[in-house]
Amino acid sequence: MKSVLPLESSDMTKVDKLSSYRWFILFLAVATYLMGFLSRFAWPPLVPVAVPALGFSMTEAGMYMTAFYLGYISTQIPGGMLGDRFGVRPVMVAALLIQAAASGGLGFIHDFHPGFLLRVLSGLSAGAVYAVCFKVMVRWFSVAQRGLAFGFLMATPSLGITLSNSLAPLVEGFFDWRMVFKLVGAASLLVSVLVFLFMREGPAARSDAPGSTAVEDVPGFVSGLKYVLGNRNIMLLTLGGFANIWAQVGFSSWGNLYLKQELGLSLQAAGSIMTAFGLIGLVAAPLGGLLAGRSGKGRLILAIANVATLIGILCFGYGTSGSMLLLLTLLAGLGVGCQNALYGFVTSTYAQPKWAGITGGVTGFVYQLAGALVPLATGLAIDFGSFAAVWWILAAGPCVGLICVLLTRPASP
């Protein structure tokens, strides 16, 4: 019978330090991820003042959002490959420095084309971040803790939208619209310094032992891509994540218009209902992640979240009273918010630490495709039919997601 040696005091001290330090690592990851969303969503609330000052048309103003997205989707997979190859810190620091230059530079433009290029550059830097943040979650957090970690990370998009829409007009009121982008650039620079000084690769926390480490071979680009594409469970969950973004972006894009145009609600009433969709998602992500991590029932909770989203979206299209629409919006937002955290969390339980970067890159890339395709599909439905078709098109998302989750197999210990 093998004897079990007790941990020495020095080993216990190391374990305790790692347990505490990983939450600071999570803060650095969230701050890095947040910078891209602040840069992306600072532009829309400033359009009413920036466009006249620059002499842009509204088409050109819209192209600045498209420019960011073009860059953002392009670096999802390369960012993960570079993270696996060189580590998360170099990729994060490089992305933040580029973000600082691109966002800050937007505060000095006077013509359309330089700004367009800066927006593309800003998107390129932000697009590489999700994959390395995914790797941080896998490397630093045990499965029991990782659900909550993913919950905080995936609440970041909602936080970025909220901060951009509240702080950008405030800063513009005291200074001007250019100062907003200069401050975003300065914040990105500050975060890059913190990441450079304090970010570590960390232990490969595949078990609940906070001090566990793993020796990893240096992975190759092609072999990593083959690993992800050949993993049945990861690909099923990636398709489910695509379906979730399909429902989320579609509902966010058309919910406001439906409430005002089809149901005749006031601008304030419609805005309040759709704001509730974002706020409940901000709360649902960490709570869903915490529950999944503690219970070990991530797949079950993910299935329930898909059902909640399906019911909320479909019934929303047939609701008439403001109170009922609010409840259905909260239900849909609760389901979507949980899925935002849980698709990343559950996928991470199937990913080997050395391939975590490319896993996050591939999943992030596929997720973003949904954001590009769903406005087109639903817009065509409105042009050729009615709003009734939109909710069925969006409901296809949680239906597909539920099927994908049910087809996955439990992760190996």
Short mmCIF file of C-alpha atoms in Angstrom, two decimals:
data_model
loop_
_atom_site.label_atom_id
_atom_site.label_comp_id
_atom_site.label_asym_id
_atom_site.label_seq_id
_atom_site.Cartn_x
_atom_site.Cartn_y
_atom_site.Cartn_z
CA MET A 1 0.00 0.00 0.00
CA LYS A 2 1.42 3.40 -0.99
CA SER A 3 1.99 5.93 1.75
CA VAL A 4 0.84 9.49 1.35
CA LEU A 5 3.34 12.12 2.49
CA PRO A 6 1.86 15.26 4.06
CA LEU A 7 2.56 18.59 2.43
CA GLU A 8 5.37 20.53 4.05
CA SER A 9 4.66 24.05 5.30
CA SER A 10 6.53 25.61 2.37
CA ASP A 11 4.35 23.66 -0.06
CA MET A 12 1.20 24.79 1.73
CA THR A 13 2.37 28.40 1.61
CA LYS A 14 2.92 28.11 -2.14
CA VAL A 15 -0.56 26.64 -2.61
CA ASP A 16 -2.15 29.47 -0.58
CA LYS A 17 -0.28 32.13 -2.56
CA LEU A 18 -1.37 30.63 -5.86
CA SER A 19 -4.98 30.43 -4.67
CA SER A 20 -4.99 34.14 -3.82
CA TYR A 21 -2.94 35.31 -6.78
CA ARG A 22 -5.18 33.70 -9.37
CA TRP A 23 -7.96 36.16 -8.53
CA PHE A 24 -5.63 39.02 -9.30
CA ILE A 25 -4.79 37.23 -12.55
CA LEU A 26 -8.53 37.14 -13.27
CA PHE A 27 -8.70 40.90 -12.66
CA LEU A 28 -5.91 41.45 -15.20
CA ALA A 29 -7.67 39.24 -17.76
CA VAL A 30 -11.00 41.04 -17.29
CA ALA A 31 -9.31 44.45 -17.51
CA THR A 32 -7.53 43.44 -20.72
CA TYR A 33 -10.74 42.10 -22.25
CA LEU A 34 -12.65 45.21 -21.17
CA MET A 35 -10.37 47.61 -23.06
CA GLY A 36 -11.50 46.24 -26.43
CA PHE A 37 -15.16 46.72 -25.58
CA LEU A 38 -14.60 50.26 -24.33
CA SER A 39 -12.86 51.10 -27.59
CA ARG A 40 -15.53 49.42 -29.73
CA PHE A 41 -18.60 50.88 -28.06
CA ALA A 42 -17.27 54.36 -27.25
CA TRP A 43 -17.97 55.40 -30.85
CA PRO A 44 -21.79 54.96 -31.13
CA PRO A 45 -22.78 57.36 -28.29
CA LEU A 46 -20.36 59.97 -29.69
CA VAL A 47 -21.68 59.86 -33.26
CA PRO A 48 -24.12 62.79 -32.78
CA VAL A 49 -21.25 65.15 -31.88
CA ALA A 50 -18.26 63.58 -33.64
CA VAL A 51 -19.85 63.18 -37.08
CA PRO A 52 -20.77 66.87 -37.54
CA ALA A 53 -17.36 67.93 -36.23
CA LEU A 54 -15.57 65.65 -38.71
CA GLY A 55 -17.98 66.25 -41.58
CA PHE A 56 -18.76 62.53 -41.95
CA SER A 57 -21.92 61.03 -43.41
CA MET A 58 -23.91 58.51 -41.37
CA THR A 59 -22.74 55.79 -43.75
CA GLU A 60 -19.15 56.66 -42.92
CA ALA A 61 -19.99 56.70 -39.22
CA GLY A 62 -21.42 53.19 -39.52
CA MET A 63 -18.34 52.04 -41.39
CA TYR A 64 -16.25 52.80 -38.30
CA MET A 65 -18.08 50.02 -36.45
CA THR A 66 -17.68 47.72 -39.45
CA ALA A 67 -13.96 48.54 -39.54
CA PHE A 68 -13.52 47.44 -35.93
CA TYR A 69 -15.40 44.22 -36.59
CA LEU A 70 -13.26 43.41 -39.65
CA GLY A 71 -10.17 43.51 -37.51
CA TYR A 72 -11.81 41.82 -34.54
CA ILE A 73 -12.82 38.64 -36.31
CA SER A 74 -9.49 38.33 -38.15
CA THR A 75 -7.28 37.76 -35.11
CA GLN A 76 -9.40 35.37 -33.03
CA ILE A 77 -7.56 32.23 -34.21
CA PRO A 78 -4.08 33.80 -34.67
CA GLY A 79 -4.33 35.22 -31.15
CA GLY A 80 -4.93 31.75 -29.72
CA MET A 81 -2.09 30.23 -31.73
CA LEU A 82 0.32 32.91 -30.57
CA GLY A 83 -0.82 32.46 -26.97
CA ASP A 84 -0.10 28.74 -27.10
CA ARG A 85 3.24 29.32 -28.77
CA PHE A 86 4.65 32.27 -26.83
CA GLY A 87 2.46 32.55 -23.73
CA VAL A 88 -0.42 34.81 -22.74
CA ARG A 89 1.57 37.77 -21.39
CA PRO A 90 3.35 38.76 -24.65
CA VAL A 91 0.09 38.56 -26.61
CA MET A 92 -1.84 40.58 -24.03
CA VAL A 93 0.82 43.28 -23.74
CA ALA A 94 1.16 43.60 -27.52
CA ALA A 95 -2.62 43.77 -27.95
CA LEU A 96 -2.96 46.43 -25.26
CA LEU A 97 -0.15 48.58 -26.66
CA ILE A 98 -1.70 48.46 -30.13
CA GLN A 99 -5.09 49.22 -28.60
CA ALA A 100 -3.62 52.21 -26.74
CA ALA A 101 -2.13 53.62 -29.95
CA ALA A 102 -5.21 52.94 -32.08
CA SER A 103 -7.80 54.24 -29.60
CA GLY A 104 -5.74 57.20 -28.51
CA GLY A 105 -4.94 58.05 -32.13
CA LEU A 106 -8.65 58.32 -32.91
CA GLY A 107 -8.70 61.39 -30.71
CA PHE A 108 -6.44 63.20 -33.18
CA ILE A 109 -8.04 62.38 -36.56
CA HIS A 110 -9.54 64.91 -38.95
CA ASP A 111 -10.20 62.71 -42.01
CA PHE A 112 -12.15 59.52 -42.60
CA HIS A 113 -9.44 57.19 -43.91
CA PRO A 114 -6.89 57.49 -41.06
CA GLY A 115 -9.69 56.88 -38.59
CA PHE A 116 -10.92 53.86 -40.55
CA LEU A 117 -7.45 52.31 -40.45
CA LEU A 118 -7.16 53.00 -36.73
CA ARG A 119 -10.51 51.31 -36.13
CA VAL A 120 -9.35 48.24 -38.06
CA LEU A 121 -6.14 48.23 -36.01
CA SER A 122 -8.14 48.56 -32.80
CA GLY A 123 -10.25 45.56 -33.82
CA LEU A 124 -7.17 43.51 -34.70
CA SER A 125 -5.73 44.04 -31.23
CA ALA A 126 -9.00 43.36 -29.39
CA GLY A 127 -9.70 40.21 -31.39
CA ALA A 128 -6.61 38.43 -30.08
CA VAL A 129 -7.57 38.85 -26.43
CA TYR A 130 -10.42 36.36 -25.88
CA ALA A 131 -8.31 33.35 -26.82
CA VAL A 132 -5.52 34.17 -24.36
CA CYS A 133 -8.07 34.98 -21.64
CA PHE A 134 -9.56 31.54 -22.28
CA LYS A 135 -6.09 30.06 -21.79
CA VAL A 136 -5.69 31.99 -18.53
CA MET A 137 -8.93 30.45 -17.22
CA VAL A 138 -7.73 26.93 -18.03
CA ARG A 139 -4.21 27.44 -16.71
CA TRP A 140 -5.06 29.18 -13.45
CA PHE A 141 -8.43 27.86 -12.26
CA SER A 142 -9.60 24.43 -11.21
CA VAL A 143 -12.87 23.23 -12.68
CA ALA A 144 -14.71 24.10 -9.46
CA GLN A 145 -13.45 27.69 -9.57
CA ARG A 146 -13.40 28.14 -13.33
CA GLY A 147 -17.15 28.56 -13.71
CA LEU A 148 -17.14 31.72 -11.60
CA ALA A 149 -13.98 32.95 -13.37
CA PHE A 150 -15.63 32.55 -16.76
CA GLY A 151 -18.73 34.22 -15.38
CA PHE A 152 -16.82 37.38 -14.51
CA LEU A 153 -14.91 37.30 -17.79
CA MET A 154 -18.05 36.94 -19.92
CA ALA A 155 -19.88 39.66 -18.01
CA THR A 156 -17.25 42.01 -19.46
CA PRO A 157 -19.03 42.69 -22.80
CA SER A 158 -22.15 43.90 -20.98
CA LEU A 159 -19.99 45.93 -18.62
CA GLY A 160 -18.16 47.49 -21.56
CA ILE A 161 -21.41 48.49 -23.25
CA THR A 162 -22.77 49.95 -20.00
CA LEU A 163 -19.62 51.94 -19.21
CA SER A 164 -19.26 53.23 -22.77
CA ASN A 165 -22.82 54.48 -22.93
CA SER A 166 -22.66 56.12 -19.52
CA LEU A 167 -19.11 57.50 -19.34
CA ALA A 168 -18.54 58.58 -22.95
CA PRO A 169 -21.29 61.26 -22.91
CA LEU A 170 -20.13 62.39 -19.45
CA VAL A 171 -16.51 62.86 -20.53
CA GLU A 172 -17.64 64.56 -23.75
CA GLY A 173 -19.72 66.98 -21.71
CA PHE A 174 -16.73 68.09 -19.64
CA PHE A 175 -14.14 68.07 -22.42
CA ASP A 176 -14.89 66.96 -26.00
CA TRP A 177 -15.44 63.72 -27.90
CA ARG A 178 -11.73 63.36 -28.67
CA MET A 179 -10.88 63.13 -24.98
CA VAL A 180 -12.95 59.94 -24.68
CA PHE A 181 -10.65 58.03 -27.04
CA LYS A 182 -7.53 59.55 -25.52
CA LEU A 183 -8.63 58.29 -22.10
CA VAL A 184 -9.40 54.81 -23.48
CA GLY A 185 -5.92 54.79 -25.00
CA ALA A 186 -4.37 55.87 -21.69
CA ALA A 187 -6.33 53.20 -19.80
CA SER A 188 -5.13 50.53 -22.24
CA LEU A 189 -1.55 51.68 -21.73
CA LEU A 190 -1.94 51.48 -17.95
CA VAL A 191 -3.38 47.96 -18.13
CA SER A 192 -0.53 46.90 -20.42
CA VAL A 193 1.97 47.94 -17.73
CA LEU A 194 0.09 45.96 -15.07
CA VAL A 195 -0.09 42.88 -17.31
CA PHE A 196 3.62 43.13 -18.12
CA LEU A 197 4.54 43.36 -14.45
CA PHE A 198 2.13 40.87 -12.89
CA MET A 199 0.72 38.43 -15.46
CA ARG A 200 2.11 34.89 -15.18
CA GLU A 201 1.50 31.74 -17.20
CA GLY A 202 0.46 29.92 -14.03
CA PRO A 203 -0.16 26.30 -13.15
CA ALA A 204 -2.18 24.02 -15.42
CA ALA A 205 -5.10 23.80 -13.01
CA ARG A 206 -6.83 20.73 -14.39
CA SER A 207 -7.56 19.39 -10.92
CA ASP A 208 -8.61 20.99 -7.66
CA ALA A 209 -5.00 21.16 -6.46
CA PRO A 210 -4.12 24.87 -6.65
CA GLY A 211 -0.41 24.17 -6.80
CA SER A 212 -0.53 21.56 -9.55
CA THR A 213 1.69 22.19 -12.56
CA ALA A 214 2.21 20.49 -15.89
CA VAL A 215 5.13 20.29 -18.26
CA GLU A 216 3.93 21.15 -21.75
CA ASP A 217 5.56 20.67 -25.11
CA VAL A 218 5.74 23.74 -27.34
CA PRO A 219 2.67 23.24 -29.57
CA GLY A 220 2.63 23.72 -33.31
CA PHE A 221 0.11 25.88 -35.16
CA VAL A 222 -1.30 23.18 -37.44
CA SER A 223 -1.39 20.43 -34.83
CA GLY A 224 -3.32 22.71 -32.47
CA LEU A 225 -5.90 23.48 -35.11
CA LYS A 226 -6.27 19.79 -35.91
CA TYR A 227 -6.74 19.04 -32.22
CA VAL A 228 -9.63 21.48 -31.86
CA LEU A 229 -11.38 20.64 -35.13
CA GLY A 230 -11.09 16.93 -34.37
CA ASN A 231 -12.56 17.19 -30.87
CA ARG A 232 -16.24 16.30 -31.19
CA ASN A 233 -17.34 17.82 -27.89
CA ILE A 234 -15.51 21.11 -28.42
CA MET A 235 -16.99 21.52 -31.90
CA LEU A 236 -20.51 20.76 -30.68
CA LEU A 237 -20.18 23.36 -27.94
CA THR A 238 -18.69 25.84 -30.40
CA LEU A 239 -21.76 25.45 -32.60
CA GLY A 240 -23.91 25.92 -29.49
CA GLY A 241 -22.03 29.13 -28.67
CA PHE A 242 -22.62 30.33 -32.23
CA ALA A 243 -26.33 29.66 -31.72
CA ASN A 244 -26.33 31.65 -28.48
CA ILE A 245 -24.71 34.70 -30.09
CA TRP A 246 -27.21 34.31 -32.95
CA ALA A 247 -30.09 34.70 -30.51
CA GLN A 248 -28.41 37.37 -28.39
CA VAL A 249 -27.32 39.71 -31.18
CA GLY A 250 -30.57 39.25 -33.08
CA PHE A 251 -32.72 40.02 -30.06
CA SER A 252 -30.59 43.05 -29.16
CA SER A 253 -30.70 44.33 -32.74
CA TRP A 254 -34.45 44.18 -33.33
CA GLY A 255 -36.10 44.14 -29.90
CA ASN A 256 -36.19 47.91 -29.55
CA LEU A 257 -37.57 48.49 -33.03
CA TYR A 258 -40.26 45.83 -32.54
CA LEU A 259 -41.43 47.38 -29.28
CA LYS A 260 -41.69 50.88 -30.76
CA GLN A 261 -42.81 50.18 -34.33
CA GLU A 262 -45.01 47.11 -33.99
CA LEU A 263 -46.39 47.52 -30.47
CA GLY A 264 -46.37 51.30 -30.24
CA LEU A 265 -44.48 51.56 -26.95
CA SER A 266 -42.83 54.85 -26.09
CA LEU A 267 -39.12 55.35 -26.57
CA GLN A 268 -38.59 55.32 -22.81
CA ALA A 269 -40.66 52.17 -22.22
CA ALA A 270 -38.94 50.25 -25.01
CA GLY A 271 -35.52 51.39 -23.79
CA SER A 272 -36.26 50.26 -20.24
CA ILE A 273 -37.30 46.78 -21.37
CA MET A 274 -34.20 46.30 -23.54
CA THR A 275 -31.94 47.71 -20.81
CA ALA A 276 -33.27 44.98 -18.53
CA PHE A 277 -32.08 42.41 -21.10
CA GLY A 278 -28.50 43.63 -20.75
CA LEU A 279 -28.53 44.09 -16.98
CA ILE A 280 -29.89 40.63 -16.19
CA GLY A 281 -27.22 39.16 -18.46
CA LEU A 282 -24.55 41.04 -16.53
CA VAL A 283 -25.73 39.36 -13.30
CA ALA A 284 -26.55 35.95 -14.81
CA ALA A 285 -23.06 35.29 -16.21
CA PRO A 286 -21.15 35.12 -12.87
CA LEU A 287 -24.06 33.49 -11.03
CA GLY A 288 -24.51 30.82 -13.70
CA GLY A 289 -20.77 30.20 -13.78
CA LEU A 290 -20.59 29.92 -9.98
CA LEU A 291 -23.47 27.45 -9.86
CA ALA A 292 -22.04 25.34 -12.68
CA GLY A 293 -18.54 25.26 -11.18
CA ARG A 294 -19.72 24.36 -7.69
CA SER A 295 -22.29 21.77 -8.75
CA GLY A 296 -20.38 20.17 -11.61
CA LYS A 297 -23.62 20.30 -13.65
CA GLY A 298 -22.50 22.73 -16.33
CA ARG A 299 -24.06 20.79 -19.22
CA LEU A 300 -27.39 20.49 -17.41
CA ILE A 301 -27.50 24.19 -16.52
CA LEU A 302 -26.52 25.04 -20.10
CA ALA A 303 -29.43 22.96 -21.40
CA ILE A 304 -31.84 24.72 -19.03
CA ALA A 305 -30.48 28.11 -20.11
CA ASN A 306 -31.20 27.24 -23.76
CA VAL A 307 -34.77 26.31 -22.88
CA ALA A 308 -35.22 29.61 -20.99
CA THR A 309 -33.88 31.57 -23.97
CA LEU A 310 -36.15 29.69 -26.37
CA ILE A 311 -39.29 30.36 -24.32
CA GLY A 312 -38.37 33.99 -23.68
CA ILE A 313 -37.70 34.87 -27.32
CA LEU A 314 -40.62 33.01 -28.88
CA CYS A 315 -43.18 34.29 -26.39
CA PHE A 316 -41.74 37.81 -26.63
CA GLY A 317 -42.88 37.92 -30.26
CA TYR A 318 -46.47 37.32 -29.16
CA GLY A 319 -46.53 39.47 -26.01
CA THR A 320 -48.63 42.60 -25.82
CA SER A 321 -48.51 44.04 -22.29
CA GLY A 322 -45.46 45.89 -21.02
CA SER A 323 -45.18 43.85 -17.82
CA MET A 324 -45.37 40.54 -19.68
CA LEU A 325 -42.79 41.70 -22.24
CA LEU A 326 -40.47 42.73 -19.41
CA LEU A 327 -40.75 39.31 -17.76
CA LEU A 328 -40.08 37.54 -21.06
CA THR A 329 -37.11 39.81 -21.72
CA LEU A 330 -35.69 38.99 -18.29
CA LEU A 331 -36.16 35.27 -18.98
CA ALA A 332 -34.38 35.53 -22.33
CA GLY A 333 -31.63 37.67 -20.82
CA LEU A 334 -31.15 35.22 -17.96
CA GLY A 335 -30.75 32.34 -20.41
CA VAL A 336 -28.40 34.23 -22.70
CA GLY A 337 -26.30 35.53 -19.80
CA CYS A 338 -25.80 32.05 -18.38
CA GLN A 339 -24.86 30.71 -21.79
CA ASN A 340 -22.27 33.47 -22.27
CA ALA A 341 -20.33 32.11 -19.30
CA LEU A 342 -21.13 28.43 -19.60
CA TYR A 343 -20.17 27.75 -23.20
CA GLY A 344 -16.64 28.92 -22.46
CA PHE A 345 -16.56 27.13 -19.11
CA VAL A 346 -17.90 23.79 -20.34
CA THR A 347 -15.68 23.92 -23.44
CA SER A 348 -12.66 24.46 -21.19
CA THR A 349 -13.31 21.17 -19.40
CA TYR A 350 -12.61 19.35 -22.67
CA ALA A 351 -9.53 21.39 -23.63
CA GLN A 352 -5.97 20.39 -22.82
CA PRO A 353 -4.02 23.29 -21.27
CA LYS A 354 -1.42 23.40 -24.04
CA TRP A 355 -4.17 23.78 -26.65
CA ALA A 356 -6.29 26.20 -24.63
CA GLY A 357 -5.29 29.25 -26.68
CA ILE A 358 -6.22 27.80 -30.06
CA THR A 359 -9.41 26.37 -28.52
CA GLY A 360 -10.42 29.84 -27.39
CA GLY A 361 -9.41 31.28 -30.77
CA VAL A 362 -11.49 28.87 -32.84
CA THR A 363 -14.54 29.17 -30.60
CA GLY A 364 -14.28 32.96 -30.51
CA PHE A 365 -14.01 33.12 -34.29
CA VAL A 366 -17.12 30.98 -34.80
CA TYR A 367 -19.05 32.98 -32.20
CA GLN A 368 -18.31 36.22 -34.05
CA LEU A 369 -19.61 34.80 -37.33
CA ALA A 370 -23.06 34.64 -35.76
CA GLY A 371 -22.89 38.36 -34.98
CA ALA A 372 -22.17 39.06 -38.63
CA LEU A 373 -24.82 36.77 -40.13
CA VAL A 374 -27.88 37.17 -37.92
CA PRO A 375 -28.61 40.86 -38.72
CA LEU A 376 -28.62 39.97 -42.42
CA ALA A 377 -30.92 36.96 -42.01
CA THR A 378 -33.40 38.74 -39.76
CA GLY A 379 -33.27 41.95 -41.82
CA LEU A 380 -34.24 40.02 -44.93
CA ALA A 381 -37.09 38.39 -43.02
CA ILE A 382 -38.46 41.81 -42.06
CA ASP A 383 -38.17 43.11 -45.61
CA PHE A 384 -39.91 40.10 -47.16
CA GLY A 385 -42.31 39.16 -44.42
CA SER A 386 -43.03 40.43 -40.94
CA PHE A 387 -41.58 40.61 -37.49
CA ALA A 388 -43.28 37.32 -36.63
CA ALA A 389 -40.69 35.46 -38.70
CA VAL A 390 -37.83 37.12 -36.83
CA TRP A 391 -38.60 35.43 -33.52
CA TRP A 392 -38.74 31.99 -35.13
CA ILE A 393 -35.41 32.63 -36.85
CA LEU A 394 -33.87 33.70 -33.55
CA ALA A 395 -35.48 30.79 -31.68
CA ALA A 396 -33.55 28.44 -33.97
CA GLY A 397 -30.48 29.48 -31.95
CA PRO A 398 -31.43 27.96 -28.57
CA CYS A 399 -32.96 24.96 -30.37
CA VAL A 400 -29.64 24.20 -32.04
CA GLY A 401 -27.80 24.97 -28.81
CA LEU A 402 -29.94 22.54 -26.81
CA ILE A 403 -29.34 19.76 -29.35
CA CYS A 404 -25.59 20.38 -29.31
CA VAL A 405 -25.42 20.27 -25.51
CA LEU A 406 -27.42 17.04 -25.36
CA LEU A 407 -25.09 15.42 -27.91
CA THR A 408 -21.93 16.16 -25.90
CA ARG A 409 -20.45 13.48 -23.70
CA PRO A 410 -19.27 14.04 -20.12
CA ALA A 411 -15.69 15.28 -19.86
CA SER A 412 -13.04 12.85 -18.66
CA PRO A 413 -11.71 13.58 -15.16
#
